[in-house]
Amino acid sequence: MTNETALLALLESQEAEANAMVEWIAEWSEENLPLLLAGQLDTDAATLLAEVNAERATQLNQAIYLLMVSGDKVPLTLQIQQVLDAGLNALASQAWSEHVAALHDAMSDEQWEQYQHRSAA
């Protein structure tokens, strides 16, 4: 295999793995949104909202102001959705890491090395 062919195979493998991760995270997030809203995950919506950074807090305060002054619910709804999406994404990324670790634990060392070589090839 030439260096160029090997590099192309490596890039395709990394892209396939990244696509699989993105798809897995999206599915996990969709499946677990109801659990987040019901407070049945490690965190809940209120906790995610309470843990926002200063920039996001400013945006939330502005959206709350618009709701209170003009009755416009859209900005606050969008801000809350963005916070929940980011929180779910972080939880899903952690779950992905745990999923990969569980795969590793279920495989023999030899199988894991073969998996890594396939991912790298």
Short mmCIF file of N, CA and C in Angstrom, two decimals:
data_model
loop_
_atom_site.label_atom_id
_atom_site.label_comp_id
_atom_site.label_asym_id
_atom_site.label_seq_id
_atom_site.Cartn_x
_atom_site.Cartn_y
_atom_site.Cartn_z
N MET A 1 0.86 -1.17 0.00
CA MET A 1 0.00 0.00 0.00
C MET A 1 0.91 1.23 0.00
N THR A 2 0.66 2.12 -0.94
CA THR A 2 1.48 3.34 -1.00
C THR A 2 1.12 4.26 0.15
N ASN A 3 2.00 5.20 0.42
CA ASN A 3 1.72 6.16 1.49
C ASN A 3 0.44 6.93 1.23
N GLU A 4 0.22 7.29 -0.03
CA GLU A 4 -0.98 8.05 -0.38
C GLU A 4 -2.24 7.20 -0.17
N THR A 5 -2.19 5.94 -0.56
CA THR A 5 -3.33 5.03 -0.37
C THR A 5 -3.58 4.78 1.11
N ALA A 6 -2.52 4.59 1.86
CA ALA A 6 -2.66 4.38 3.30
C ALA A 6 -3.26 5.61 3.98
N LEU A 7 -2.80 6.79 3.57
CA LEU A 7 -3.33 8.02 4.15
C LEU A 7 -4.80 8.19 3.81
N LEU A 8 -5.17 7.90 2.58
CA LEU A 8 -6.57 8.00 2.17
C LEU A 8 -7.44 7.03 2.97
N ALA A 9 -6.95 5.79 3.14
CA ALA A 9 -7.70 4.79 3.92
C ALA A 9 -7.85 5.25 5.37
N LEU A 10 -6.80 5.83 5.94
CA LEU A 10 -6.86 6.33 7.31
C LEU A 10 -7.88 7.45 7.43
N LEU A 11 -7.87 8.38 6.50
CA LEU A 11 -8.82 9.50 6.54
C LEU A 11 -10.26 9.01 6.39
N GLU A 12 -10.48 8.05 5.48
CA GLU A 12 -11.82 7.50 5.31
C GLU A 12 -12.30 6.79 6.58
N SER A 13 -11.39 6.05 7.22
CA SER A 13 -11.74 5.35 8.45
C SER A 13 -12.07 6.33 9.57
N GLN A 14 -11.28 7.37 9.70
CA GLN A 14 -11.53 8.37 10.74
C GLN A 14 -12.85 9.09 10.48
N GLU A 15 -13.13 9.37 9.20
CA GLU A 15 -14.39 10.02 8.86
C GLU A 15 -15.58 9.11 9.17
N ALA A 16 -15.44 7.82 8.86
CA ALA A 16 -16.51 6.87 9.15
C ALA A 16 -16.75 6.76 10.65
N GLU A 17 -15.66 6.72 11.42
CA GLU A 17 -15.80 6.64 12.88
C GLU A 17 -16.43 7.91 13.44
N ALA A 18 -16.03 9.07 12.92
CA ALA A 18 -16.60 10.34 13.37
C ALA A 18 -18.09 10.40 13.01
N ASN A 19 -18.45 9.93 11.83
CA ASN A 19 -19.86 9.91 11.43
C ASN A 19 -20.67 8.98 12.32
N ALA A 20 -20.10 7.83 12.65
CA ALA A 20 -20.79 6.89 13.54
C ALA A 20 -21.01 7.52 14.91
N MET A 21 -20.00 8.24 15.41
CA MET A 21 -20.13 8.88 16.71
C MET A 21 -21.22 9.96 16.67
N VAL A 22 -21.22 10.78 15.63
CA VAL A 22 -22.21 11.85 15.51
C VAL A 22 -23.62 11.26 15.45
N GLU A 23 -23.78 10.19 14.68
CA GLU A 23 -25.09 9.56 14.56
C GLU A 23 -25.52 8.95 15.89
N TRP A 24 -24.60 8.29 16.58
CA TRP A 24 -24.90 7.66 17.86
C TRP A 24 -25.31 8.73 18.88
N ILE A 25 -24.57 9.82 18.92
CA ILE A 25 -24.86 10.91 19.87
C ILE A 25 -26.22 11.52 19.57
N ALA A 26 -26.53 11.73 18.29
CA ALA A 26 -27.83 12.30 17.92
C ALA A 26 -28.98 11.38 18.36
N GLU A 27 -28.83 10.09 18.11
CA GLU A 27 -29.87 9.14 18.52
C GLU A 27 -30.00 9.09 20.04
N TRP A 28 -28.88 9.09 20.75
CA TRP A 28 -28.91 9.05 22.21
C TRP A 28 -29.61 10.29 22.75
N SER A 29 -29.28 11.44 22.18
CA SER A 29 -29.89 12.69 22.64
C SER A 29 -31.39 12.69 22.42
N GLU A 30 -31.82 12.23 21.26
CA GLU A 30 -33.25 12.19 20.95
C GLU A 30 -33.99 11.24 21.90
N GLU A 31 -33.38 10.08 22.15
CA GLU A 31 -34.01 9.10 23.04
C GLU A 31 -34.06 9.57 24.49
N ASN A 32 -33.08 10.36 24.90
CA ASN A 32 -32.97 10.73 26.31
C ASN A 32 -33.53 12.10 26.66
N LEU A 33 -33.98 12.87 25.66
CA LEU A 33 -34.60 14.16 25.96
C LEU A 33 -35.80 14.00 26.91
N PRO A 34 -36.71 13.04 26.67
CA PRO A 34 -37.83 12.89 27.62
C PRO A 34 -37.36 12.55 29.03
N LEU A 35 -36.30 11.75 29.13
CA LEU A 35 -35.77 11.41 30.46
C LEU A 35 -35.17 12.63 31.14
N LEU A 36 -34.48 13.48 30.36
CA LEU A 36 -33.93 14.72 30.91
C LEU A 36 -35.05 15.60 31.45
N LEU A 37 -36.10 15.77 30.65
CA LEU A 37 -37.21 16.61 31.06
C LEU A 37 -37.95 16.05 32.27
N ALA A 38 -37.92 14.73 32.43
CA ALA A 38 -38.57 14.09 33.58
C ALA A 38 -37.64 13.99 34.79
N GLY A 39 -36.39 14.48 34.63
CA GLY A 39 -35.45 14.43 35.75
C GLY A 39 -34.94 13.04 36.04
N GLN A 40 -34.90 12.17 35.02
CA GLN A 40 -34.50 10.79 35.23
C GLN A 40 -33.08 10.50 34.73
N LEU A 41 -32.34 11.52 34.39
CA LEU A 41 -30.93 11.35 34.03
C LEU A 41 -30.07 11.83 35.20
N ASP A 42 -28.76 11.83 34.99
CA ASP A 42 -27.86 12.31 36.05
C ASP A 42 -28.08 13.79 36.36
N THR A 43 -28.74 14.49 35.47
CA THR A 43 -29.05 15.90 35.66
C THR A 43 -30.46 16.15 35.16
N ASP A 44 -30.94 17.38 35.31
CA ASP A 44 -32.26 17.73 34.80
C ASP A 44 -32.19 19.11 34.15
N ALA A 45 -33.28 19.52 33.55
CA ALA A 45 -33.31 20.78 32.80
C ALA A 45 -32.98 21.97 33.70
N ALA A 46 -33.52 22.01 34.89
CA ALA A 46 -33.27 23.14 35.80
C ALA A 46 -31.79 23.23 36.17
N THR A 47 -31.15 22.10 36.37
CA THR A 47 -29.73 22.09 36.71
C THR A 47 -28.91 22.61 35.54
N LEU A 48 -29.25 22.16 34.33
CA LEU A 48 -28.53 22.66 33.15
C LEU A 48 -28.68 24.17 33.01
N LEU A 49 -29.87 24.67 33.26
CA LEU A 49 -30.10 26.12 33.17
C LEU A 49 -29.33 26.86 34.26
N ALA A 50 -29.22 26.25 35.42
CA ALA A 50 -28.51 26.91 36.53
C ALA A 50 -27.00 26.94 36.32
N GLU A 51 -26.50 26.07 35.46
CA GLU A 51 -25.06 25.95 35.27
C GLU A 51 -24.54 26.67 34.02
N VAL A 52 -25.32 27.58 33.46
CA VAL A 52 -24.89 28.26 32.24
C VAL A 52 -23.75 29.22 32.54
N ASN A 53 -22.96 29.50 31.51
CA ASN A 53 -21.87 30.46 31.67
C ASN A 53 -22.42 31.89 31.64
N ALA A 54 -21.56 32.86 31.87
CA ALA A 54 -21.99 34.26 31.99
C ALA A 54 -22.62 34.78 30.70
N GLU A 55 -22.06 34.41 29.57
CA GLU A 55 -22.63 34.87 28.29
C GLU A 55 -24.03 34.32 28.08
N ARG A 56 -24.21 33.04 28.34
CA ARG A 56 -25.52 32.42 28.18
C ARG A 56 -26.51 32.99 29.21
N ALA A 57 -26.04 33.29 30.42
CA ALA A 57 -26.91 33.89 31.43
C ALA A 57 -27.42 35.24 30.97
N THR A 58 -26.55 36.02 30.34
CA THR A 58 -26.97 37.32 29.81
C THR A 58 -28.05 37.14 28.75
N GLN A 59 -27.85 36.17 27.86
CA GLN A 59 -28.84 35.90 26.82
C GLN A 59 -30.17 35.44 27.41
N LEU A 60 -30.10 34.59 28.43
CA LEU A 60 -31.32 34.14 29.09
C LEU A 60 -32.04 35.30 29.77
N ASN A 61 -31.28 36.17 30.44
CA ASN A 61 -31.88 37.33 31.09
C ASN A 61 -32.56 38.24 30.09
N GLN A 62 -31.94 38.44 28.94
CA GLN A 62 -32.56 39.27 27.90
C GLN A 62 -33.85 38.63 27.39
N ALA A 63 -33.83 37.31 27.22
CA ALA A 63 -35.01 36.60 26.76
C ALA A 63 -36.13 36.66 27.81
N ILE A 64 -35.77 36.55 29.07
CA ILE A 64 -36.76 36.67 30.15
C ILE A 64 -37.35 38.07 30.16
N TYR A 65 -36.52 39.07 29.97
CA TYR A 65 -36.98 40.46 29.91
C TYR A 65 -38.01 40.63 28.78
N LEU A 66 -37.69 40.09 27.61
CA LEU A 66 -38.63 40.19 26.49
C LEU A 66 -39.95 39.50 26.81
N LEU A 67 -39.90 38.38 27.49
CA LEU A 67 -41.12 37.68 27.88
C LEU A 67 -41.95 38.54 28.81
N MET A 68 -41.29 39.11 29.80
CA MET A 68 -42.01 39.89 30.81
C MET A 68 -42.55 41.21 30.27
N VAL A 69 -41.79 41.85 29.40
CA VAL A 69 -42.18 43.17 28.89
C VAL A 69 -43.16 43.07 27.73
N SER A 70 -42.86 42.19 26.79
CA SER A 70 -43.69 42.14 25.58
C SER A 70 -44.51 40.87 25.44
N GLY A 71 -44.26 39.89 26.29
CA GLY A 71 -44.99 38.62 26.20
C GLY A 71 -44.45 37.70 25.12
N ASP A 72 -43.30 38.05 24.53
CA ASP A 72 -42.71 37.24 23.46
C ASP A 72 -42.00 36.03 24.06
N LYS A 73 -42.56 34.84 23.82
CA LYS A 73 -42.02 33.61 24.39
C LYS A 73 -40.91 32.99 23.54
N VAL A 74 -40.84 33.39 22.29
CA VAL A 74 -39.92 32.73 21.36
C VAL A 74 -38.45 32.83 21.78
N PRO A 75 -37.92 34.01 22.13
CA PRO A 75 -36.50 34.06 22.51
C PRO A 75 -36.16 33.18 23.71
N LEU A 76 -37.02 33.17 24.72
CA LEU A 76 -36.75 32.35 25.90
C LEU A 76 -36.82 30.86 25.54
N THR A 77 -37.80 30.50 24.74
CA THR A 77 -37.92 29.10 24.32
C THR A 77 -36.68 28.66 23.56
N LEU A 78 -36.18 29.50 22.66
CA LEU A 78 -34.98 29.17 21.89
C LEU A 78 -33.75 29.05 22.79
N GLN A 79 -33.62 29.96 23.75
CA GLN A 79 -32.48 29.90 24.68
C GLN A 79 -32.52 28.63 25.51
N ILE A 80 -33.68 28.29 26.01
CA ILE A 80 -33.81 27.07 26.81
C ILE A 80 -33.49 25.85 25.96
N GLN A 81 -33.98 25.82 24.72
CA GLN A 81 -33.71 24.69 23.84
C GLN A 81 -32.21 24.55 23.57
N GLN A 82 -31.52 25.67 23.38
CA GLN A 82 -30.08 25.63 23.14
C GLN A 82 -29.33 25.10 24.36
N VAL A 83 -29.72 25.50 25.53
CA VAL A 83 -29.08 25.01 26.76
C VAL A 83 -29.31 23.51 26.92
N LEU A 84 -30.55 23.08 26.69
CA LEU A 84 -30.85 21.65 26.82
C LEU A 84 -30.12 20.83 25.76
N ASP A 85 -30.06 21.34 24.54
CA ASP A 85 -29.34 20.62 23.48
C ASP A 85 -27.86 20.49 23.81
N ALA A 86 -27.26 21.55 24.29
CA ALA A 86 -25.84 21.51 24.66
C ALA A 86 -25.61 20.54 25.81
N GLY A 87 -26.49 20.57 26.79
CA GLY A 87 -26.38 19.65 27.93
C GLY A 87 -26.53 18.20 27.51
N LEU A 88 -27.52 17.94 26.66
CA LEU A 88 -27.71 16.58 26.16
C LEU A 88 -26.52 16.12 25.33
N ASN A 89 -25.97 17.04 24.55
CA ASN A 89 -24.80 16.70 23.74
C ASN A 89 -23.62 16.31 24.63
N ALA A 90 -23.42 17.05 25.70
CA ALA A 90 -22.34 16.72 26.64
C ALA A 90 -22.58 15.36 27.30
N LEU A 91 -23.81 15.11 27.72
CA LEU A 91 -24.14 13.81 28.33
C LEU A 91 -23.98 12.68 27.32
N ALA A 92 -24.39 12.93 26.07
CA ALA A 92 -24.27 11.91 25.03
C ALA A 92 -22.81 11.62 24.70
N SER A 93 -21.99 12.65 24.70
CA SER A 93 -20.55 12.45 24.45
C SER A 93 -19.93 11.58 25.54
N GLN A 94 -20.34 11.83 26.76
CA GLN A 94 -19.86 11.00 27.88
C GLN A 94 -20.36 9.57 27.72
N ALA A 95 -21.62 9.42 27.32
CA ALA A 95 -22.19 8.08 27.12
C ALA A 95 -21.48 7.37 25.97
N TRP A 96 -21.08 8.11 24.93
CA TRP A 96 -20.34 7.52 23.82
C TRP A 96 -19.00 6.97 24.32
N SER A 97 -18.32 7.75 25.13
CA SER A 97 -17.04 7.30 25.68
C SER A 97 -17.22 6.03 26.51
N GLU A 98 -18.29 5.99 27.29
CA GLU A 98 -18.58 4.81 28.10
C GLU A 98 -18.94 3.62 27.21
N HIS A 99 -19.64 3.89 26.11
CA HIS A 99 -20.01 2.85 25.15
C HIS A 99 -18.76 2.24 24.52
N VAL A 100 -17.82 3.08 24.10
CA VAL A 100 -16.58 2.59 23.51
C VAL A 100 -15.77 1.82 24.54
N ALA A 101 -15.74 2.31 25.77
CA ALA A 101 -15.03 1.60 26.84
C ALA A 101 -15.66 0.23 27.09
N ALA A 102 -16.98 0.16 27.05
CA ALA A 102 -17.66 -1.12 27.24
C ALA A 102 -17.33 -2.08 26.10
N LEU A 103 -17.25 -1.55 24.88
CA LEU A 103 -16.84 -2.39 23.75
C LEU A 103 -15.45 -2.95 23.99
N HIS A 104 -14.57 -2.07 24.46
CA HIS A 104 -13.20 -2.49 24.74
C HIS A 104 -13.18 -3.59 25.80
N ASP A 105 -13.95 -3.40 26.85
CA ASP A 105 -14.00 -4.39 27.93
C ASP A 105 -14.54 -5.74 27.44
N ALA A 106 -15.48 -5.68 26.49
CA ALA A 106 -16.09 -6.91 25.99
C ALA A 106 -15.19 -7.65 25.01
N MET A 107 -14.24 -6.95 24.44
CA MET A 107 -13.33 -7.56 23.47
C MET A 107 -12.06 -8.05 24.16
N SER A 108 -11.49 -9.06 23.57
CA SER A 108 -10.18 -9.47 24.04
C SER A 108 -9.17 -8.42 23.59
N ASP A 109 -8.00 -8.44 24.19
CA ASP A 109 -6.97 -7.48 23.80
C ASP A 109 -6.65 -7.60 22.31
N GLU A 110 -6.61 -8.82 21.81
CA GLU A 110 -6.32 -9.04 20.39
C GLU A 110 -7.41 -8.46 19.51
N GLN A 111 -8.69 -8.68 19.88
CA GLN A 111 -9.80 -8.12 19.11
C GLN A 111 -9.76 -6.59 19.14
N TRP A 112 -9.43 -6.01 20.29
CA TRP A 112 -9.37 -4.56 20.41
C TRP A 112 -8.27 -3.99 19.51
N GLU A 113 -7.14 -4.66 19.48
CA GLU A 113 -6.05 -4.20 18.60
C GLU A 113 -6.48 -4.28 17.14
N GLN A 114 -7.18 -5.36 16.77
CA GLN A 114 -7.67 -5.48 15.40
C GLN A 114 -8.66 -4.37 15.09
N TYR A 115 -9.55 -4.06 16.04
CA TYR A 115 -10.51 -2.97 15.85
C TYR A 115 -9.80 -1.64 15.65
N GLN A 116 -8.78 -1.38 16.47
CA GLN A 116 -8.04 -0.14 16.35
C GLN A 116 -7.29 -0.07 15.02
N HIS A 117 -6.75 -1.21 14.59
CA HIS A 117 -6.03 -1.21 13.30
C HIS A 117 -7.01 -0.99 12.16
N ARG A 118 -8.22 -1.56 12.25
CA ARG A 118 -9.23 -1.32 11.21
C ARG A 118 -9.64 0.14 11.22
N SER A 119 -9.74 0.73 12.42
CA SER A 119 -10.12 2.14 12.52
C SER A 119 -9.00 3.04 11.96
N ALA A 120 -7.78 2.59 12.12
CA ALA A 120 -6.65 3.40 11.66
C ALA A 120 -6.32 3.13 10.20
N ALA A 121 -6.80 2.01 9.64
CA ALA A 121 -6.45 1.67 8.25
C ALA A 121 -7.43 2.23 7.26
#
